[in-house]
mmCIF file of C-alpha atoms and ligand atoms in Angstrom:
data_model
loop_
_atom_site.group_PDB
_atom_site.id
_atom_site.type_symbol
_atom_site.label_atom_id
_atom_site.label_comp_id
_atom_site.label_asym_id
_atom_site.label_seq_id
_atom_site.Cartn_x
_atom_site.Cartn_y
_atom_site.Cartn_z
ATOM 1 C CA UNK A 1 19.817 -46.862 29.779
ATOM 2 C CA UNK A 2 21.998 -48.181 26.706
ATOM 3 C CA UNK A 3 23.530 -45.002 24.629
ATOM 4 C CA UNK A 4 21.409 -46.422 21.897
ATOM 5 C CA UNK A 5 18.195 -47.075 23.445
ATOM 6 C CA UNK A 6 18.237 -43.170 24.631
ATOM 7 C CA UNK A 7 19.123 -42.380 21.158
ATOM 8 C CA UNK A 8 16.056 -44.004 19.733
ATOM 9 C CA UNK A 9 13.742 -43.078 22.647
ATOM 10 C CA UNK A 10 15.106 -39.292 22.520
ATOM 11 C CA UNK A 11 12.441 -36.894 21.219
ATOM 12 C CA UNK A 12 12.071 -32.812 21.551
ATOM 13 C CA UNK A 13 9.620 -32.736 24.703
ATOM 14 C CA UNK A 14 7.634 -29.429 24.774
ATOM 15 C CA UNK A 15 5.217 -29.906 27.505
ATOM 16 C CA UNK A 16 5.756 -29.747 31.027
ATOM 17 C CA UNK A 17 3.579 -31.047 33.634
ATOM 18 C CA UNK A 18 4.902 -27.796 36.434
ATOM 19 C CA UNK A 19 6.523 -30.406 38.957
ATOM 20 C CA UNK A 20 10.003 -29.805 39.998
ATOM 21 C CA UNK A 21 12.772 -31.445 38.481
ATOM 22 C CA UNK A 22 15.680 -32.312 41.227
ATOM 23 C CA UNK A 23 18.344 -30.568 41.599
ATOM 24 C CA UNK A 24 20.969 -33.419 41.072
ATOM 25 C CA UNK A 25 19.538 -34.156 38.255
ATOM 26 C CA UNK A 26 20.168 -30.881 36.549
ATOM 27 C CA UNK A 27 23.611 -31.010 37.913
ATOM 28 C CA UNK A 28 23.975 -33.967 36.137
ATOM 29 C CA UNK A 29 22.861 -32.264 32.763
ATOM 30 C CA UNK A 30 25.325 -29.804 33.644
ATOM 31 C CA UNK A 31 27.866 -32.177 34.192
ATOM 32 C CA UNK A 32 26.796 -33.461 30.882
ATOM 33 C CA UNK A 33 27.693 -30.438 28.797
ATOM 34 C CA UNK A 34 30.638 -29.432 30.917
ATOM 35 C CA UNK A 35 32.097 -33.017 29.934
ATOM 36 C CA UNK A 36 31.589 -31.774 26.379
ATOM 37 C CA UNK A 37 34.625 -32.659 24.098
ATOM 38 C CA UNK A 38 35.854 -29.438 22.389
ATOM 39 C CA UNK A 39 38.417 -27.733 19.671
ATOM 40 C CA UNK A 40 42.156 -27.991 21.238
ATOM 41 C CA UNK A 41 40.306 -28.189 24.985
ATOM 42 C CA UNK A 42 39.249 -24.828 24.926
ATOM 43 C CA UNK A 43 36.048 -25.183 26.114
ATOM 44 C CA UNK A 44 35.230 -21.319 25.282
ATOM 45 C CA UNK A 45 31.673 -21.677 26.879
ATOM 46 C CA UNK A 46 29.487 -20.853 29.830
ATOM 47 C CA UNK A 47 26.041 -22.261 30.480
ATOM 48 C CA UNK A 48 23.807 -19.519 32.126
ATOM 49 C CA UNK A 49 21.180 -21.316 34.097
ATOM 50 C CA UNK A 50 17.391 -20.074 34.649
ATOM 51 C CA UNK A 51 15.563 -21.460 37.425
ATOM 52 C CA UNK A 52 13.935 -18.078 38.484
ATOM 53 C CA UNK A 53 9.950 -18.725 37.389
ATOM 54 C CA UNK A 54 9.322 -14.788 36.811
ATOM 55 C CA UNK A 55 12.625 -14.724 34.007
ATOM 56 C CA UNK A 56 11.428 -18.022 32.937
ATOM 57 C CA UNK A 57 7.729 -16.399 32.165
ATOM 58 C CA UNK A 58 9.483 -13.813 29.861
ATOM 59 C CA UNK A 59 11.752 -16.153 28.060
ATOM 60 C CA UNK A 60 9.292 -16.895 25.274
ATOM 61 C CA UNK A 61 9.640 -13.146 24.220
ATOM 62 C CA UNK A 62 12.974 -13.731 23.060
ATOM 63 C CA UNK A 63 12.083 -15.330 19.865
ATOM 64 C CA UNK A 64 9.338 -14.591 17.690
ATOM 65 C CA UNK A 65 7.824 -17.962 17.909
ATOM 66 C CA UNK A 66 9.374 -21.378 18.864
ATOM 67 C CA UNK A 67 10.151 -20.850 22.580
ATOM 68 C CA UNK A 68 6.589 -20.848 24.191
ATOM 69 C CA UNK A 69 7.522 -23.910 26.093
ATOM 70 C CA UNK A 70 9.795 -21.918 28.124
ATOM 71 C CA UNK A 71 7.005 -20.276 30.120
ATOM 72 C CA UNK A 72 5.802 -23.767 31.650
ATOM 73 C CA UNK A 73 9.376 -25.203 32.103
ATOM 74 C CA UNK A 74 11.263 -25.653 35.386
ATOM 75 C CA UNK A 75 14.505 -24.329 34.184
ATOM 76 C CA UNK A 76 16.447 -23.336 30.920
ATOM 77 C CA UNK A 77 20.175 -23.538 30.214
ATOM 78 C CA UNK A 78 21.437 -20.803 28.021
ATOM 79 C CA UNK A 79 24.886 -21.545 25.980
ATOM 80 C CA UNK A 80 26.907 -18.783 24.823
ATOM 81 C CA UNK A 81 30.616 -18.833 23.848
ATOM 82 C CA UNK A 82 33.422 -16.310 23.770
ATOM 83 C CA UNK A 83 34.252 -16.302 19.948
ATOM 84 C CA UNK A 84 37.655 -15.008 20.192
ATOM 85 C CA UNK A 85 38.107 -17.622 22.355
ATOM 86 C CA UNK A 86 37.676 -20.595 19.913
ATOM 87 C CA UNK A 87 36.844 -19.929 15.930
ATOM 88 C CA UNK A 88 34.623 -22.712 16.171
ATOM 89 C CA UNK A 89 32.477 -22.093 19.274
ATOM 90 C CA UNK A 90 29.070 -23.118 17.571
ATOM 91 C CA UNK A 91 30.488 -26.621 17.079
ATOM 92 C CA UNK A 92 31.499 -26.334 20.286
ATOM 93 C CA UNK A 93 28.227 -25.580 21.744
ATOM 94 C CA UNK A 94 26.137 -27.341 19.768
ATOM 95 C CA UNK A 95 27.763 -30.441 21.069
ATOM 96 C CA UNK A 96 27.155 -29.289 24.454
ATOM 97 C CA UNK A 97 23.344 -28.825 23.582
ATOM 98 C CA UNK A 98 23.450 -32.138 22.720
ATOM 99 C CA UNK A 99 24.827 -33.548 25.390
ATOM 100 C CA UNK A 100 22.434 -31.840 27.934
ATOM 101 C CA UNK A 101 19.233 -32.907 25.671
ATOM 102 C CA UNK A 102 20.076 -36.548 25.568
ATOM 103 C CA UNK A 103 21.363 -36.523 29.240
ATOM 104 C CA UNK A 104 17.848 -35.031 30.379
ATOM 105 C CA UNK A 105 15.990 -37.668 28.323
ATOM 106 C CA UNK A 106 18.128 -40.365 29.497
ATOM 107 C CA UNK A 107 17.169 -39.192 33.657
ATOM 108 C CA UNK A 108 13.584 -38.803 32.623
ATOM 109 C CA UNK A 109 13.416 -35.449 31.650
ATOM 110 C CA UNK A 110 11.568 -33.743 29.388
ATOM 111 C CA UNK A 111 14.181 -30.772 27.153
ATOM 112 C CA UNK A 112 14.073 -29.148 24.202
ATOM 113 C CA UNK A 113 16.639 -27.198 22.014
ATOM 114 C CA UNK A 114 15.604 -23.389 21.107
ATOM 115 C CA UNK A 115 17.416 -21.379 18.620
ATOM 116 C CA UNK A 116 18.790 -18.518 20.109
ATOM 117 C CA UNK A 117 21.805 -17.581 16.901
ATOM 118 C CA UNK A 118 20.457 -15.583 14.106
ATOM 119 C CA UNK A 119 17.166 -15.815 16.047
ATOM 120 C CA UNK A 120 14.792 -12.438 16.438
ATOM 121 C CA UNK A 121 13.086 -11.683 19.772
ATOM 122 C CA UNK A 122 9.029 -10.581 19.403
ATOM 123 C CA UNK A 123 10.009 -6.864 20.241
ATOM 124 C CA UNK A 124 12.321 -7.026 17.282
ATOM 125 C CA UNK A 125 15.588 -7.183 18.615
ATOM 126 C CA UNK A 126 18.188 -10.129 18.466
ATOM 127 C CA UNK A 127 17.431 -12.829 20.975
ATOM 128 C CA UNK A 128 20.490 -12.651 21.943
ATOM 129 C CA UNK A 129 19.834 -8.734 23.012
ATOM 130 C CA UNK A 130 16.690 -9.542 24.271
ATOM 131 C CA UNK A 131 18.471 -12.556 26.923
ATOM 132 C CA UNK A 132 21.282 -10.153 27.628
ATOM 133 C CA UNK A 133 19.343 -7.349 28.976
ATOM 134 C CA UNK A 134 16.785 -9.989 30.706
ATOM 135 C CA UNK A 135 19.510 -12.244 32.477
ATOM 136 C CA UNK A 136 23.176 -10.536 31.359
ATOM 137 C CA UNK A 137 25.089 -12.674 29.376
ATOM 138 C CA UNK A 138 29.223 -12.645 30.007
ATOM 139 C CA UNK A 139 31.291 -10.032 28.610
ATOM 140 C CA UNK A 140 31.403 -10.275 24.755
ATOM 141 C CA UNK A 141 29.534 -13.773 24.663
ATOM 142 C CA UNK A 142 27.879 -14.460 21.433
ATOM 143 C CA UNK A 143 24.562 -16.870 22.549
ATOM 144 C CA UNK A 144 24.051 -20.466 20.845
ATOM 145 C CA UNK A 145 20.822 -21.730 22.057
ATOM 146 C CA UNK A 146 18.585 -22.670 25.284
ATOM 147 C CA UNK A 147 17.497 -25.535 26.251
ATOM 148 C CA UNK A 148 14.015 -25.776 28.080
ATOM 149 C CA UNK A 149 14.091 -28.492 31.118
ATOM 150 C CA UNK A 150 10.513 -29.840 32.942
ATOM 151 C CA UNK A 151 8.964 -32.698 34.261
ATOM 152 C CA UNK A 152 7.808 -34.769 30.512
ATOM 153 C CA UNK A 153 4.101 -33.742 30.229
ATOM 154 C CA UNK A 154 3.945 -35.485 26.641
ATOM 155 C CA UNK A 155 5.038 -38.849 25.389
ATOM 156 C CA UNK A 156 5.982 -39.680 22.234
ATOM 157 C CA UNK A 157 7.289 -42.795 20.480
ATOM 158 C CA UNK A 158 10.460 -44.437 19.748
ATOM 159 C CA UNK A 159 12.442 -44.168 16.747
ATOM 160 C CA UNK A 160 11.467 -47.126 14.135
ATOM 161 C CA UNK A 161 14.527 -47.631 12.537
ATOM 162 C CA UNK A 162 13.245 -48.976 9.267
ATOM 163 C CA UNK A 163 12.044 -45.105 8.908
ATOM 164 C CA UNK A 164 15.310 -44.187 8.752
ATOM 165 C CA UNK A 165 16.555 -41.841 6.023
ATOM 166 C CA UNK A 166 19.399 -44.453 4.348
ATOM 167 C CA UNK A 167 19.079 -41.938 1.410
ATOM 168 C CA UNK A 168 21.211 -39.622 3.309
ATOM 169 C CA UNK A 169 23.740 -42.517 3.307
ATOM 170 C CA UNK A 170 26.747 -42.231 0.882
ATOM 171 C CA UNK A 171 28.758 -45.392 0.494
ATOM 172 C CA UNK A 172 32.015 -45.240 -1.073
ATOM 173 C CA UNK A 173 34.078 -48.660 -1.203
HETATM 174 C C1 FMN B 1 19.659 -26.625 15.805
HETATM 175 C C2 FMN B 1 18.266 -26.904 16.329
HETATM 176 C C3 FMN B 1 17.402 -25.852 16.550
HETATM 177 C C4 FMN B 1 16.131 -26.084 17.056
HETATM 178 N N1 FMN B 1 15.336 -25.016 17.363
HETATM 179 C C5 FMN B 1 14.131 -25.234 17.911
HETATM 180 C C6 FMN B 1 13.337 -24.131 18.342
HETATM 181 O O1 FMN B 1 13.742 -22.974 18.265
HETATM 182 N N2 FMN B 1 12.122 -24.404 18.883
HETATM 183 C C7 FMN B 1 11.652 -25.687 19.014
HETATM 184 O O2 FMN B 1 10.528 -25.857 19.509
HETATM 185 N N3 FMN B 1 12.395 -26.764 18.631
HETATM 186 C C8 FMN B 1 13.623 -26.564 18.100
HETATM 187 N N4 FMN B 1 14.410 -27.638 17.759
HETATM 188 C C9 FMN B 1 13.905 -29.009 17.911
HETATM 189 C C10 FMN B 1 13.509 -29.577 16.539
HETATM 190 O O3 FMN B 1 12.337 -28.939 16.103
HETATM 191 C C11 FMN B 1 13.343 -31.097 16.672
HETATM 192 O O4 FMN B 1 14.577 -31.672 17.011
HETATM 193 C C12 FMN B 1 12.824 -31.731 15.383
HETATM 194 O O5 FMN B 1 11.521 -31.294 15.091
HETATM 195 C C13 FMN B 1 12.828 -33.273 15.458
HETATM 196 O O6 FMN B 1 12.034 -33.708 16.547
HETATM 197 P P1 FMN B 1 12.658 -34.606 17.704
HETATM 198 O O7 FMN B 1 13.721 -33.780 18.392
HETATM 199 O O8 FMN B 1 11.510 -34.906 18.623
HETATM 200 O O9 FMN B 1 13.243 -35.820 17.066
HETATM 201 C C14 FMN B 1 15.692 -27.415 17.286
HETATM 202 C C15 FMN B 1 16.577 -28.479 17.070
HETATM 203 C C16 FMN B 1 17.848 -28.229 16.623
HETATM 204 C C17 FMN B 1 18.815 -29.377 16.470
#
């Protein structure tokens, strides 16, 4: 599919219909964030990846609300970054995130993004304590976000692109 077309077609999928996804296609979303560019090459990251159904059931504990989708999906991807690796490690990956959502829609997949930084679990700790005593994230890691991965369950429609916001656009000849 054109860069463009997935661009447009790309939507937050939150519903997963419980099939399998295959396995080279989540190595290719892994390929897709690992390809990620990055500050001076540093590439300070690691993506932790959930395919265990049990962890996966207790995911949506680690945030008060906006990660239910994680108990139905097939796998999640966890980014966290070393921040005295790279001073700008959320950039870093967010832009993995990214990568990995649009790659998943662009193979068929349903994936969504889920705040994990300056995000509360329901048992009021961090979400970022809550994952690190549930799956262990590395040594001194600070965690980004997940991102949920399933079979699409839900379809929604393109982009129109006369709804776009041109407000937001600042000319300046
Ligand atoms: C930084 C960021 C954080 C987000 N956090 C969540 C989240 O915690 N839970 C969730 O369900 N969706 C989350 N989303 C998805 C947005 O809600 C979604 O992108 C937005 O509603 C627009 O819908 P669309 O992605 O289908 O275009 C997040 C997206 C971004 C970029």
């Amino acid at each position: 599919m054109d860069l463009f077309e997935v661009l447009k077609k790309r939507h937050s999928i939150r519903k997963y219909t419980g099939e399998s996804i295959r396995e080279e296609d989540l190595e290719k979303v892994i390929q897709a964030g690992l390809i990620s560019a990055a500050s001076r090459g540093i590439r300070p990251w690691q993506l932790t990846v959930i395919k265990n159904k049990e962890i996966l059931a207790k995911m949506p504990g680690a945030r008060t609300g906006g990660a239910n989708m994680l108990a139905g999906a097939d796998a999640c991807i966890i980014v966290s970054a070393d921040p005295d690796a790279c001073d700008v490690w959320i950039e870093d990956c967010s832009i993995v995130m990214s990568n990995m959502h649009l790659m998943a829609h662009s193979l068929g997949l349903g994936s969504c993004w889920i705040q994990g930084r300056l995000r509360l679990s329901a048992d009021g700790r961090t979400t970022e304590e809550y994952l690190d005593e549930l799956v262990g994230l590395p040594q001194g890691h600070k965690l980004l976000a997940m991102l949920s991965l399933g079979m699409p369950a839900e379809e929604k429609s393109e982009t129109d692109l006369a709804d776009l916001r041109y407000d937001k656009v600042r000319i300046v000849e």
